[in-house]
Coordinates of C-alpha atoms in Angstrom, one line a residue:
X1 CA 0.0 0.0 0.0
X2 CA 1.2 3.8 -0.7
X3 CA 2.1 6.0 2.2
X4 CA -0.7 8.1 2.5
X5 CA -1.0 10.8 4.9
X6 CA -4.9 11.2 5.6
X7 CA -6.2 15.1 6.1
X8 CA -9.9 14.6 7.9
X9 CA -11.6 18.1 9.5
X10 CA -14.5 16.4 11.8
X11 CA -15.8 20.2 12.7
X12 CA -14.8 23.8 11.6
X13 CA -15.4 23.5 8.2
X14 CA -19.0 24.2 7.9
X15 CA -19.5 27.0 10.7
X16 CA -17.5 29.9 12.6
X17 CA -17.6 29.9 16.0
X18 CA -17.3 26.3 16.9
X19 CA -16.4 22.5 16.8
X20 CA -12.8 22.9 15.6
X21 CA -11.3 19.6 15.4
X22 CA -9.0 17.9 12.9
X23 CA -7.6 14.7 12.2
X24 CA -4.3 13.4 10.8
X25 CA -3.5 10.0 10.0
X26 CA -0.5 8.3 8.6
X27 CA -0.8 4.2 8.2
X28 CA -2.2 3.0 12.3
X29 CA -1.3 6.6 13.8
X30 CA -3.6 9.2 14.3
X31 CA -3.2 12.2 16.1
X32 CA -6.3 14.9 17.0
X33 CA -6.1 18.8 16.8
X34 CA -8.2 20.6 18.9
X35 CA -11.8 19.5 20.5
X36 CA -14.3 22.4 20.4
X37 CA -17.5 22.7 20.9
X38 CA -20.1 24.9 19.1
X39 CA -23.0 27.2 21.3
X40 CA -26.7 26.4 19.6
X41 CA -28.3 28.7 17.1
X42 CA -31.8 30.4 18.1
X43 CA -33.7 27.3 16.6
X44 CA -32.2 24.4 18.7
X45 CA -34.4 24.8 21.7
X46 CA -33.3 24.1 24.5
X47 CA -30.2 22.6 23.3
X48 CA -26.9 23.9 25.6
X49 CA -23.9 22.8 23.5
X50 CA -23.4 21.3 20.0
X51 CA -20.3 18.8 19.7
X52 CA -19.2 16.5 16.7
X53 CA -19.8 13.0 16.4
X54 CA -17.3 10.9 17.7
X55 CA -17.8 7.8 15.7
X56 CA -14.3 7.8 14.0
X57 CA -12.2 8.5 16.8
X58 CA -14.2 6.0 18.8
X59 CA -13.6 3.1 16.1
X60 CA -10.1 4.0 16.1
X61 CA -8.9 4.8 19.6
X62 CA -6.6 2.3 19.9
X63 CA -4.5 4.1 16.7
X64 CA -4.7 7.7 18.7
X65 CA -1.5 8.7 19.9
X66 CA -2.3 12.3 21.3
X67 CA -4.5 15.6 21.8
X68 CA -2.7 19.0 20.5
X69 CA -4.5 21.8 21.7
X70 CA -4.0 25.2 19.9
X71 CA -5.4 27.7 22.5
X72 CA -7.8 27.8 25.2
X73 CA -11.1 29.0 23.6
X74 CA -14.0 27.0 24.0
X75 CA -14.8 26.0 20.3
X76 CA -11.0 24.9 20.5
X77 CA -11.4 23.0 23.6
X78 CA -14.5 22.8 25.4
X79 CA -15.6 19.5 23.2
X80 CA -12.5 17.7 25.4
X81 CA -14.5 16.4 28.6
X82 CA -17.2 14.4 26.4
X83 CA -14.2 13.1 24.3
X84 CA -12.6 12.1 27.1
X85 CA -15.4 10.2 28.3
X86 CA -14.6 7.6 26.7
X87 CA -11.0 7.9 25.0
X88 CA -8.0 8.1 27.4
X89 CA -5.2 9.9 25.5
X90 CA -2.6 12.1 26.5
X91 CA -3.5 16.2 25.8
X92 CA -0.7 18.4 24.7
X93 CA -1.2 22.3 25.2
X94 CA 0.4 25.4 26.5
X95 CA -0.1 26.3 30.4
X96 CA -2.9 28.7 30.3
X97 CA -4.5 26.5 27.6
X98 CA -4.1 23.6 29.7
X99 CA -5.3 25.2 33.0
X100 CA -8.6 26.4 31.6
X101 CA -9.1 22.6 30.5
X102 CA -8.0 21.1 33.9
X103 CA -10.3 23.4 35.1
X104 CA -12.9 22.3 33.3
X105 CA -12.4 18.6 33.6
X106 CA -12.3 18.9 37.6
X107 CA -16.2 20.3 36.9
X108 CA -16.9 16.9 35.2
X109 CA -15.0 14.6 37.4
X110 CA -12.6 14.1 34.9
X111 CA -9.2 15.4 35.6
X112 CA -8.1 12.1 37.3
X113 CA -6.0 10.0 35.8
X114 CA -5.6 12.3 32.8
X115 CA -2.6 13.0 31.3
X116 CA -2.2 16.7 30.2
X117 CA 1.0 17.7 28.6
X118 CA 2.4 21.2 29.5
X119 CA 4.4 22.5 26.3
X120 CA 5.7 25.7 25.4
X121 CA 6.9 27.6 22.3
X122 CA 9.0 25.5 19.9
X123 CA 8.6 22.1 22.0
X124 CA 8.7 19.4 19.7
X125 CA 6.6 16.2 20.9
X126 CA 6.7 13.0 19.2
X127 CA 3.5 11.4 18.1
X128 CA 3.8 7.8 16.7
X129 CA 4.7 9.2 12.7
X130 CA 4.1 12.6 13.6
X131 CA 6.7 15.3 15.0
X132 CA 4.6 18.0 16.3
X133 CA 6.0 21.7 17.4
X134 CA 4.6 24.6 18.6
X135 CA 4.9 27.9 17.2
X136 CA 4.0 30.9 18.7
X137 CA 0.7 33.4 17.4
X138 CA -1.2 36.0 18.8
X139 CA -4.5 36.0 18.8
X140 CA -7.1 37.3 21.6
X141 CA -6.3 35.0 24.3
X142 CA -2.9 34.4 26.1
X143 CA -0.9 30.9 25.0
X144 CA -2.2 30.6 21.1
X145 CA -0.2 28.4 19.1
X146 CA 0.3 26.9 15.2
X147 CA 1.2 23.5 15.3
X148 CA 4.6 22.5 12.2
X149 CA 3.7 18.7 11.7
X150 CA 6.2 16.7 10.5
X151 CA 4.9 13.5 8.9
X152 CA 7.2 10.9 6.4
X153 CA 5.4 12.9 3.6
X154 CA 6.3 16.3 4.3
X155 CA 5.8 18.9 6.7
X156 CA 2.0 19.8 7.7
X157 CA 1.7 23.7 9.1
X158 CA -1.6 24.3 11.0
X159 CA -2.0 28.1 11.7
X160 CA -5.2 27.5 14.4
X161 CA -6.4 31.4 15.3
X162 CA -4.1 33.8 14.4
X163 CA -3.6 37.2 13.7
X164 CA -0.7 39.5 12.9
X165 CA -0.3 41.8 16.1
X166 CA 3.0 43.9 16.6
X167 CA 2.2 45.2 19.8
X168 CA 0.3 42.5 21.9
X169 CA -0.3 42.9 25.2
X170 CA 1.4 40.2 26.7
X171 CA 4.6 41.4 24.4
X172 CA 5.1 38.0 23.2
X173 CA 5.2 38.3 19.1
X174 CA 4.2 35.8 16.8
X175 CA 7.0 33.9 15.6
X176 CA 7.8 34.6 12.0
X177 CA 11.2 32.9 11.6
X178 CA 9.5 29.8 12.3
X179 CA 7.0 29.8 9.9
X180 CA 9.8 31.4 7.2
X181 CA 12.4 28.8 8.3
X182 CA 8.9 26.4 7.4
X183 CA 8.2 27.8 4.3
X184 CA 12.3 27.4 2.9
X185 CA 12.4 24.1 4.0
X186 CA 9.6 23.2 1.5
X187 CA 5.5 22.4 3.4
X188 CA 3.3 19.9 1.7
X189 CA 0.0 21.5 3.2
X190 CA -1.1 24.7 5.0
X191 CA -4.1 25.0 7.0
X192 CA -5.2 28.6 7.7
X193 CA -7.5 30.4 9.8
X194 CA -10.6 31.5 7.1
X195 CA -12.8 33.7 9.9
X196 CA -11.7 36.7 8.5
X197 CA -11.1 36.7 4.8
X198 CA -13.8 38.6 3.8
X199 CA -11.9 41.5 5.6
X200 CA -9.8 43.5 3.8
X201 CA -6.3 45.4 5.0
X202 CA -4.8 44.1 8.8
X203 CA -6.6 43.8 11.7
X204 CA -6.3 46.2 14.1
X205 CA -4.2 45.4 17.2
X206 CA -5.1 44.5 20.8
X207 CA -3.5 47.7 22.5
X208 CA -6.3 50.2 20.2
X209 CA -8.8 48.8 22.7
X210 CA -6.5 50.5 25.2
X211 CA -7.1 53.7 23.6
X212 CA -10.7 53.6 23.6
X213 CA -10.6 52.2 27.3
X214 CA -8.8 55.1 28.2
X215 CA -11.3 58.1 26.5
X216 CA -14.0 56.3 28.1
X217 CA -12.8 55.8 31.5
X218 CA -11.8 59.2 31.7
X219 CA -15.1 60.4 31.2
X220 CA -17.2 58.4 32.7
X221 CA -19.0 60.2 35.6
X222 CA -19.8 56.9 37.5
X223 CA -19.7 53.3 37.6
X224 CA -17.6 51.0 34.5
X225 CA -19.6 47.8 33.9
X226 CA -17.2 45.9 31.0
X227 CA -18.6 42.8 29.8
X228 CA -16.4 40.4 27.7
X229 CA -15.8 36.8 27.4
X230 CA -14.6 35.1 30.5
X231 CA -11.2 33.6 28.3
X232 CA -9.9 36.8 27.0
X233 CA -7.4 37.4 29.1
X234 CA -5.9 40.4 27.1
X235 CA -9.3 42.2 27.4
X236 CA -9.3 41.3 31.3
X237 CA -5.6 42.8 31.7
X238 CA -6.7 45.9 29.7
X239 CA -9.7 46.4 31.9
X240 CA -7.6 46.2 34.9
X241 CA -4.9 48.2 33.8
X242 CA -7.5 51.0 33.0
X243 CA -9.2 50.7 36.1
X244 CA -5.9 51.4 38.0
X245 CA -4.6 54.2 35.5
X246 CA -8.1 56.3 37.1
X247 CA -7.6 54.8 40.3
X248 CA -10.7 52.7 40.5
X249 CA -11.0 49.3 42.2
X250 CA -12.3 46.1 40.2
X251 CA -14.5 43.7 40.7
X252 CA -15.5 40.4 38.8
X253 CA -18.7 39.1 38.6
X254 CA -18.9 35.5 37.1
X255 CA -18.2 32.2 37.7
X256 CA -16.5 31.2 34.4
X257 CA -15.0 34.9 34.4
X258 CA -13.4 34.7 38.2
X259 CA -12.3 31.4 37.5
X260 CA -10.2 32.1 34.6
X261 CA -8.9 35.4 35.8
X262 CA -7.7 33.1 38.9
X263 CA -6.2 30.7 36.8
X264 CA -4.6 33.2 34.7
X265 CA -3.3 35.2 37.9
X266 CA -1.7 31.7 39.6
X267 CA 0.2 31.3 35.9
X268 CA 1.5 34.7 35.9
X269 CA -0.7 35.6 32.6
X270 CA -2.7 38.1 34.8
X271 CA -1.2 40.9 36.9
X272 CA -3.3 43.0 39.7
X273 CA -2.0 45.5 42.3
X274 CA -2.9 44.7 45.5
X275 CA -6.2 46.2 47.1
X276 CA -7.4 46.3 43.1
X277 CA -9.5 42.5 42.8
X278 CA -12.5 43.1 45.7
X279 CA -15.2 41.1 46.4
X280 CA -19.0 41.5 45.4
X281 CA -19.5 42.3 49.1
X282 CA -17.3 45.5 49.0
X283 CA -19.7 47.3 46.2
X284 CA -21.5 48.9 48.9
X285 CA -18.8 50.9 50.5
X286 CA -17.0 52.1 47.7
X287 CA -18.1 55.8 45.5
X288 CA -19.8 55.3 41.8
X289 CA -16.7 56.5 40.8
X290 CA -14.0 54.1 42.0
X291 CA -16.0 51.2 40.7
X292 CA -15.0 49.3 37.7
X293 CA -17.3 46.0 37.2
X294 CA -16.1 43.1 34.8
X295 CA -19.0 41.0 33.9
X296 CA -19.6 38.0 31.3
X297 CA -22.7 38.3 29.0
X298 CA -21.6 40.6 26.2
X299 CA -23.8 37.6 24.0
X300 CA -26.8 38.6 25.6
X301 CA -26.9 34.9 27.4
X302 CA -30.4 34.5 29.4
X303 CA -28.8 33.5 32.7
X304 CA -25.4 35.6 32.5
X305 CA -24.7 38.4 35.1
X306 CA -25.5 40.9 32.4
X307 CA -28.8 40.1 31.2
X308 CA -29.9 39.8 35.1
X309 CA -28.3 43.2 35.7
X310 CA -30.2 44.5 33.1
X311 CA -33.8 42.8 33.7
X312 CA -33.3 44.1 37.4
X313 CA -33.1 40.5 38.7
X314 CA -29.4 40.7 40.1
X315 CA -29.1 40.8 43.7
X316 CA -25.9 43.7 44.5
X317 CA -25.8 45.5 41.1
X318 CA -28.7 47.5 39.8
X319 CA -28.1 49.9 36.8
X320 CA -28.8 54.2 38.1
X321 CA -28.2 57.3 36.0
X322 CA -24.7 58.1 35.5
X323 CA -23.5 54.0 34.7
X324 CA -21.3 53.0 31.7
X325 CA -22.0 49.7 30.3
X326 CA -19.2 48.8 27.7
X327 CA -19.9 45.7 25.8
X328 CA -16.3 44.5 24.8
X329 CA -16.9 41.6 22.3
X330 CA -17.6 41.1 19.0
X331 CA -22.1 40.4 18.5
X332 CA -21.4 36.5 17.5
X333 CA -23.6 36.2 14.2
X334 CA -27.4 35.0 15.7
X335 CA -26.6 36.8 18.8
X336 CA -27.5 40.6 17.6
X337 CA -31.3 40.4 18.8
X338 CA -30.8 39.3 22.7
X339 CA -27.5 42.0 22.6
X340 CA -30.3 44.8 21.2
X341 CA -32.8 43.6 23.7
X342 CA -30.5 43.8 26.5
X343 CA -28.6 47.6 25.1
X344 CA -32.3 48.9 24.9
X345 CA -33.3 47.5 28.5
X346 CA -29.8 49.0 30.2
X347 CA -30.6 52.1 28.3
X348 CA -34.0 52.6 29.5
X349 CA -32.5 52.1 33.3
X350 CA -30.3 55.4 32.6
X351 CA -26.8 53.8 31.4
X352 CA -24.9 54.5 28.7
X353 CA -24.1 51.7 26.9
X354 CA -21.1 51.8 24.6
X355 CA -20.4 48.5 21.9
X356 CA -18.4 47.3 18.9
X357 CA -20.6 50.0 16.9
X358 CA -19.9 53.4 18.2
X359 CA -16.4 52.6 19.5
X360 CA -12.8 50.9 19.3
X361 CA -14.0 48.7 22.7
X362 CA -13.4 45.4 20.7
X363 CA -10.8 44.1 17.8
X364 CA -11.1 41.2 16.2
X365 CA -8.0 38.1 16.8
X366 CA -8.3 37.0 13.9
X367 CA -6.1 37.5 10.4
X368 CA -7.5 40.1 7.7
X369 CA -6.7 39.5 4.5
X370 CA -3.3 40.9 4.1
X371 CA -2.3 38.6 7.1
X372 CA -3.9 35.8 5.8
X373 CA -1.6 36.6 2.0
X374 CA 1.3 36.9 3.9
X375 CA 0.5 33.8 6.0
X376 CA 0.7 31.7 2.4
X377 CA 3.9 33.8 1.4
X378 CA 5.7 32.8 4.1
X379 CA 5.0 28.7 4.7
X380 CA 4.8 28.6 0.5
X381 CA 2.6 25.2 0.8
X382 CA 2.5 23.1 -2.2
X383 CA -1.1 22.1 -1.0
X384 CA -3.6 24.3 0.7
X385 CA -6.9 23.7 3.0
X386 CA -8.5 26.6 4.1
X387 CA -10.2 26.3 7.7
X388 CA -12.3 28.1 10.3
X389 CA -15.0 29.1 8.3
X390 CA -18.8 28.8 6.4
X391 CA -18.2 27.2 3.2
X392 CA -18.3 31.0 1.7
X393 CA -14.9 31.8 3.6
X394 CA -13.5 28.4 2.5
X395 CA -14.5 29.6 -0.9
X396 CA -12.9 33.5 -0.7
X397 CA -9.4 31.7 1.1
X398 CA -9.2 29.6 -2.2
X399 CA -9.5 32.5 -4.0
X400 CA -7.1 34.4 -2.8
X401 CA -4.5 31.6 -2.1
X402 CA -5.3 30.9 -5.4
X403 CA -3.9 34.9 -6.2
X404 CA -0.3 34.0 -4.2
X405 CA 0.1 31.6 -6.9
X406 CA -1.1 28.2 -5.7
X407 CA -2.8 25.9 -8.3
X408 CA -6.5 26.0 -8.3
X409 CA -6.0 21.9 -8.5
X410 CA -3.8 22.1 -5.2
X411 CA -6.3 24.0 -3.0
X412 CA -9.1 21.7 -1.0
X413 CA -12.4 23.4 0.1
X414 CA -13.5 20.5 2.7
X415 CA -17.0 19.7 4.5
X416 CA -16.9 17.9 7.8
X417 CA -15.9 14.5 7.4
X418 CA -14.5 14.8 4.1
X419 CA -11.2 12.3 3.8
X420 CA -8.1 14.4 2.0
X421 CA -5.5 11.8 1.0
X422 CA -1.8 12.8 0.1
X423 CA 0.2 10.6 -1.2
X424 CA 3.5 11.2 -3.4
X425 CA 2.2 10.9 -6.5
X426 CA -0.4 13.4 -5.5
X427 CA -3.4 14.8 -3.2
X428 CA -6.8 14.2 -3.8
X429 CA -10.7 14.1 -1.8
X430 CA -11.3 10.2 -1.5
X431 CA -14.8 9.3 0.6
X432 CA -16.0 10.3 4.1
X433 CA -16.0 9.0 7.5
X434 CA -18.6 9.4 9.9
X435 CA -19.1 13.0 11.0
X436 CA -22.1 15.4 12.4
X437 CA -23.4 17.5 15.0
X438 CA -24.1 16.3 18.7
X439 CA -26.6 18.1 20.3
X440 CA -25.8 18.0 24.4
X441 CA -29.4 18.8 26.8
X442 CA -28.7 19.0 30.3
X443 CA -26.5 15.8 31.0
X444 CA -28.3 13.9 28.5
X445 CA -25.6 13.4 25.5
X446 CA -26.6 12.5 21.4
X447 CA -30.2 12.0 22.8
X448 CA -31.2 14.9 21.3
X449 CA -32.4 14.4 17.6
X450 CA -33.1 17.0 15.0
X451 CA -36.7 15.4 15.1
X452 CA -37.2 16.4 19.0
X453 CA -35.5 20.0 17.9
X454 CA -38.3 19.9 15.2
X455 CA -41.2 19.1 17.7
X456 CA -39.7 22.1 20.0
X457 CA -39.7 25.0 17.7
X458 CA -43.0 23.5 16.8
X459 CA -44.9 23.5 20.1
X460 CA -42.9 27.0 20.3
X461 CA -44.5 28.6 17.0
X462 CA -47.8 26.9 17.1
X463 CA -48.7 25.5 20.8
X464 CA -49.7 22.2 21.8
X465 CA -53.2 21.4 22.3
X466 CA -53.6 17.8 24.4
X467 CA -57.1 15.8 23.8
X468 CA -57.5 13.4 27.1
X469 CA -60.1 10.9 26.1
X470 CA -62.0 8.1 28.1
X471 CA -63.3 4.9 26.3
X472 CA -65.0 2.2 27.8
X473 CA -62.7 -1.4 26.9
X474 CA -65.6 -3.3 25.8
X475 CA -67.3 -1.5 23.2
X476 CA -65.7 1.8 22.2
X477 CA -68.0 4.4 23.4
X478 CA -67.2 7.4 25.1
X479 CA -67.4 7.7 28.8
X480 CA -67.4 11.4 29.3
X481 CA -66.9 14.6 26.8
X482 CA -63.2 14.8 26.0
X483 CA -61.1 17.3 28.2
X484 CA -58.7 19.7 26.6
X485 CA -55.7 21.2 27.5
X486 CA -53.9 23.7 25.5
X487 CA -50.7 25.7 25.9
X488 CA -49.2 28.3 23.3
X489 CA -52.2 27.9 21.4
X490 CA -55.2 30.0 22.6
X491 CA -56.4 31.9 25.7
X492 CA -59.0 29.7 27.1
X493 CA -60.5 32.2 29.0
X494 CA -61.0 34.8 26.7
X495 CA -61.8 32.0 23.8
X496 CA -64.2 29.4 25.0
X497 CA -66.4 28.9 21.9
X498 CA -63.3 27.6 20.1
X499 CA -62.8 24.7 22.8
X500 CA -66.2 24.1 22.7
X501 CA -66.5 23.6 19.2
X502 CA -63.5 21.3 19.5
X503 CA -64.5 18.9 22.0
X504 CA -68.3 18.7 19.8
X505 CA -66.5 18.0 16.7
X506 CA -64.0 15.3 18.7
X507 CA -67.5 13.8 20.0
X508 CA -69.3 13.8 16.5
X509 CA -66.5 12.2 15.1
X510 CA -65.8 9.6 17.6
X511 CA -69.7 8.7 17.8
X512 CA -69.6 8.6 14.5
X513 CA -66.5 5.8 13.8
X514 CA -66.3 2.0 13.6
X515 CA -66.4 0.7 17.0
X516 CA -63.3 -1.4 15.7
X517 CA -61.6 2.2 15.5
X518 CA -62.1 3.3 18.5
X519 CA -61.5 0.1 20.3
X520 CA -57.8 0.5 19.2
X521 CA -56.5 3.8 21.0
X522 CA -54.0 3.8 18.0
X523 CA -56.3 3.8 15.8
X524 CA -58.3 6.5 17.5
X525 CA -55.7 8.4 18.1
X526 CA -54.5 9.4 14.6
X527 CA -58.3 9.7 13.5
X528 CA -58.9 12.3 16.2
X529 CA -55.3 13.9 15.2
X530 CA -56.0 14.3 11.8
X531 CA -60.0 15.4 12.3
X532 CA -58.4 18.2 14.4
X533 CA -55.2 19.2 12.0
X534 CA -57.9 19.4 9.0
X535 CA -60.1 21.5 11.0
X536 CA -57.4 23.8 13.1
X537 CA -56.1 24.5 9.1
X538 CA -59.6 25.9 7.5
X539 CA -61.0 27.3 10.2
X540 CA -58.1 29.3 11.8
X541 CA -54.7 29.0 10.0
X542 CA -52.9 27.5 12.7
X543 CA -50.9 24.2 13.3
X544 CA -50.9 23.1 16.8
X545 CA -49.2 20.1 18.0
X546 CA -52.0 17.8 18.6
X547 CA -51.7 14.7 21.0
X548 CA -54.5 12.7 21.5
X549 CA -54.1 10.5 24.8
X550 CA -56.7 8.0 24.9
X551 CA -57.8 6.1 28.4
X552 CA -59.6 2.7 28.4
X553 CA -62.1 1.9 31.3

């Protein structure tokens, strides 16, 4: 058989935002890069996290020879505690990276037993046929790394998130020589970071939300509510920094958000004064003015410290005239209505809320264009697999890869679970494996299908409207007028003539049947259902959930 090095993206290919993971294989040895998991769009109700499918790994564990992780966000990482379920394989990842996932695997009962790899900048692990090291990026969280893969077929580069930043501000640059040193030595296949490509020019750097941090807090005549993801350390340190340029105290309000700020401040990511980090319990005493507050929910999540701030539902913080509410994030595609719902509600209580739109509060970490052309100038890859992105950001990185000089017949736009072979006689798509979205409900995993999702946004649109019915065993006939219940549907109160009509109709109709009909509840049960569907349709334009439940006595 050939050597064939095996190229197979199981998430990150189809979305932004989520379920990063790709897969490398080389004759029995396989090794994993990231595990991340995706939040749900409006229409999965009820749905808390989206992960892939498994099914590959799972038939292959015993070829697995490692985890590399390429920074700490979740849709890099936070698929790891339901992969590691069931597969025990060692994790490899920088310290920060690797504290937020220890952190997270204690929360599942997990950590034990685990064996998590602490790396650093150029470390070079070996992997069965694969040579792995770690180069150095920046991108909006502390620790981000691209991953050079040697394999027997040529060298592999793997930018993860990445953008070009010359004054980040943890200082640490992104490590050019590297990727030059990659890209004269020869690299069989690059893949790049897509988010951005529909961006033209650079992205701006970190330290301009420093600047706009700085108008602001000058100005502002009382409290500083900053929301922002809880993993962005950068934005946490700029925060702080801020707060004690103006001489105001911070505190964090959060569990995700104080627990990465601690990990961050144990590794030496993270630097406070003393006196600066108070509790919750010190609001009281301190002057509107000396109070900075860092928050999650710039998303506009239901449950987050923001969104109960700004219904009035939080216990110590209440918005007065005279607050500034910065949202410090990027509005996640999806997420713009809750973020509007929640600007308008702080707005009515008196603050003034400042966001991505009316100032410099939030940069993006991810590679513009002119980054991403002089990302493929540098590593020169014969072949090219654009990543990170909706199939039209694939689509725009081909194209301009495509520009730098790279054969259209050389570039690979991939879907999730799509097999890319490379051998030496050539690269080419050949088959699938098994791939897909896991949808993950409370501690129930996979048992969420996209026909229960269906039934949700259906009782959610339309209502549900349950028929109880009572039939004597023996011959059929109805003991009592049928009861109805109804949710979502109608107001009973205020609409009684339409029940009515309902249970007569349910009556006529049952009266009327076979008594071999409605001796079977089956049976009875999709004749009353369809009746009602036919009837709910011409007489009011509305399609209810209707579930018939019929008791025998």
């Amino acid at each position: 058989m050939k050597e064939t090095l095996q190229v197979i993206p199981l998430g990150g290919v189809q979305e932004v935002g989520g379920l990063n993971m790709t897969v490398l294989r080389y004759g029995d040895d396989i090794i994993i890069v990231d595990a991340g998991l995706m939040f749900p769009e409006e229409d999965m109700l009820g749905v808390d996290f989206v992960i892939q499918d498994f099914t590959y790994l799972e038939e292959n564990r015993d070829r697995i020879r490692g985890l590399v992780l390429t920074h700490g966000h979740e849709d890099h990482t936070g698929a790891l505690p339901f992969l590691l379920r069931d597969l025990d394989i060692p994790v490899y990842g920088t310290a920060l990276t690797l504290g937020l996932v220890a952190h997270k695997l204690r929360e599942h009962h997990l950590l034990e037993h685990r064996t998590l790899v602490r790396v650093k900048p150029r470390d070079v692990v070996d992997l069965g046929a694969f040579r792995v090291e770690f180069i150095r990026v920046t991108h909006s969280i502390v620790d981000g790394m691209a991953l050079g893969i040697r394999t027997p077929l040529g060298i592999v580069v793997h930018t993860g998130d990445f953008k070009v930043d010359p004054t980040p501000v943890d200082g640490e640059l992104m490590d050019f020589h590297r990727f030059a040193q990659y890209g004269e030595e020869g690299t069989l296949l690059l893949l790049s970071d897509s988010t951005n490509v529909e961006k033209g020019g650079f992205t701006f750097s970190e330290k301009e939300v420093s600047r706009a941090f700085e108008d602001i807090f000058s100005t502002a005549p009382g409290r500083i509510i900053v929301s922002t993801f809880s993993s962005n350390i950068h934005r946490i340190q700029q925060t702080i920094n801020a707060a004690v340029n103006h001489g105001r105290k911070v505190i964090l309000c959060g569990k995700s958000l104080v627990g990465n700020a601690q990990i961050a401040l144990d590794l030496g990511y993270l630097r406070i004064p003393a006196d600066t980090w108070l509790r919750l319990e010190d609001l009281g005493r301190l002057d509107d003015k000396d109070v900075v507050i860092l928050t999650t929910g710039s998303q506009g999540e239901p449950m987050s410290v923001l969104s109960r701030i700004a219904i009035g539902e939080h216990k110590q913080i209440q918005i007065r005239e005279g607050d500034t509410v910065i949202l410090s994030a990027k509005m996640i595609p999806g997420n713009e209505r809750s973020i509007g719902r929640i600007i308008n509600r702080l707005c009515r209580q008196g603050a003034n809320v400042i966001h991505e739109k009316v100032s410099e509060i939030h940069v993006s970490g991810h590679a513009s264009k002119e980054e991403l052309k002089l990302m493929l100038n540098m590593v020169r890859p014969h072949y090219f697999m654009p990543v990170h992105g909706e199939y039209r950001h694939l689509m725009a990185h081909g194209r301009l890869a495509r520009k730098q000089g790279i054969p259209q017949e050389n570039i690979f736009l991939m879907e999730n679970g799509d097999v890319l072979e490379i051998t030496a006689e050539g690269a080419r798509k050949n088959g699938k494996v098994a791939s897909g979205r896991v949808f993950i409900d409370g501690k129930g995993v996979g048992d969420v299908e996209e026909m229960v999702l269906r039934d949700r946004r259906h009782m959610g649109q339309d209502g549900i409207v349950l028929v109880l019915l009572t039939i004597e065993k023996d011959n059929g006939l109805l003991v009592s007028e049928p009861d109805l219940i109804s949710r979502g549907f109608i107001l009973e109160e205020e609409y009684p003539h339409v029940l009515s009509d309902i249970k007569d109709l349910v009556t006529r109709t049952i009266n009327e049947l076979d008594r071999q009909i409605t001796a079977d509840p089956a049976l009875l049960q999709a004749k009353v259902r369809s009746v009602l569907k036919k009837h709910f349709r011409n007489t009011m334009e509305r399609r209810p959930m209707i579930m018939p439940l019929v008791f025998e006595a």
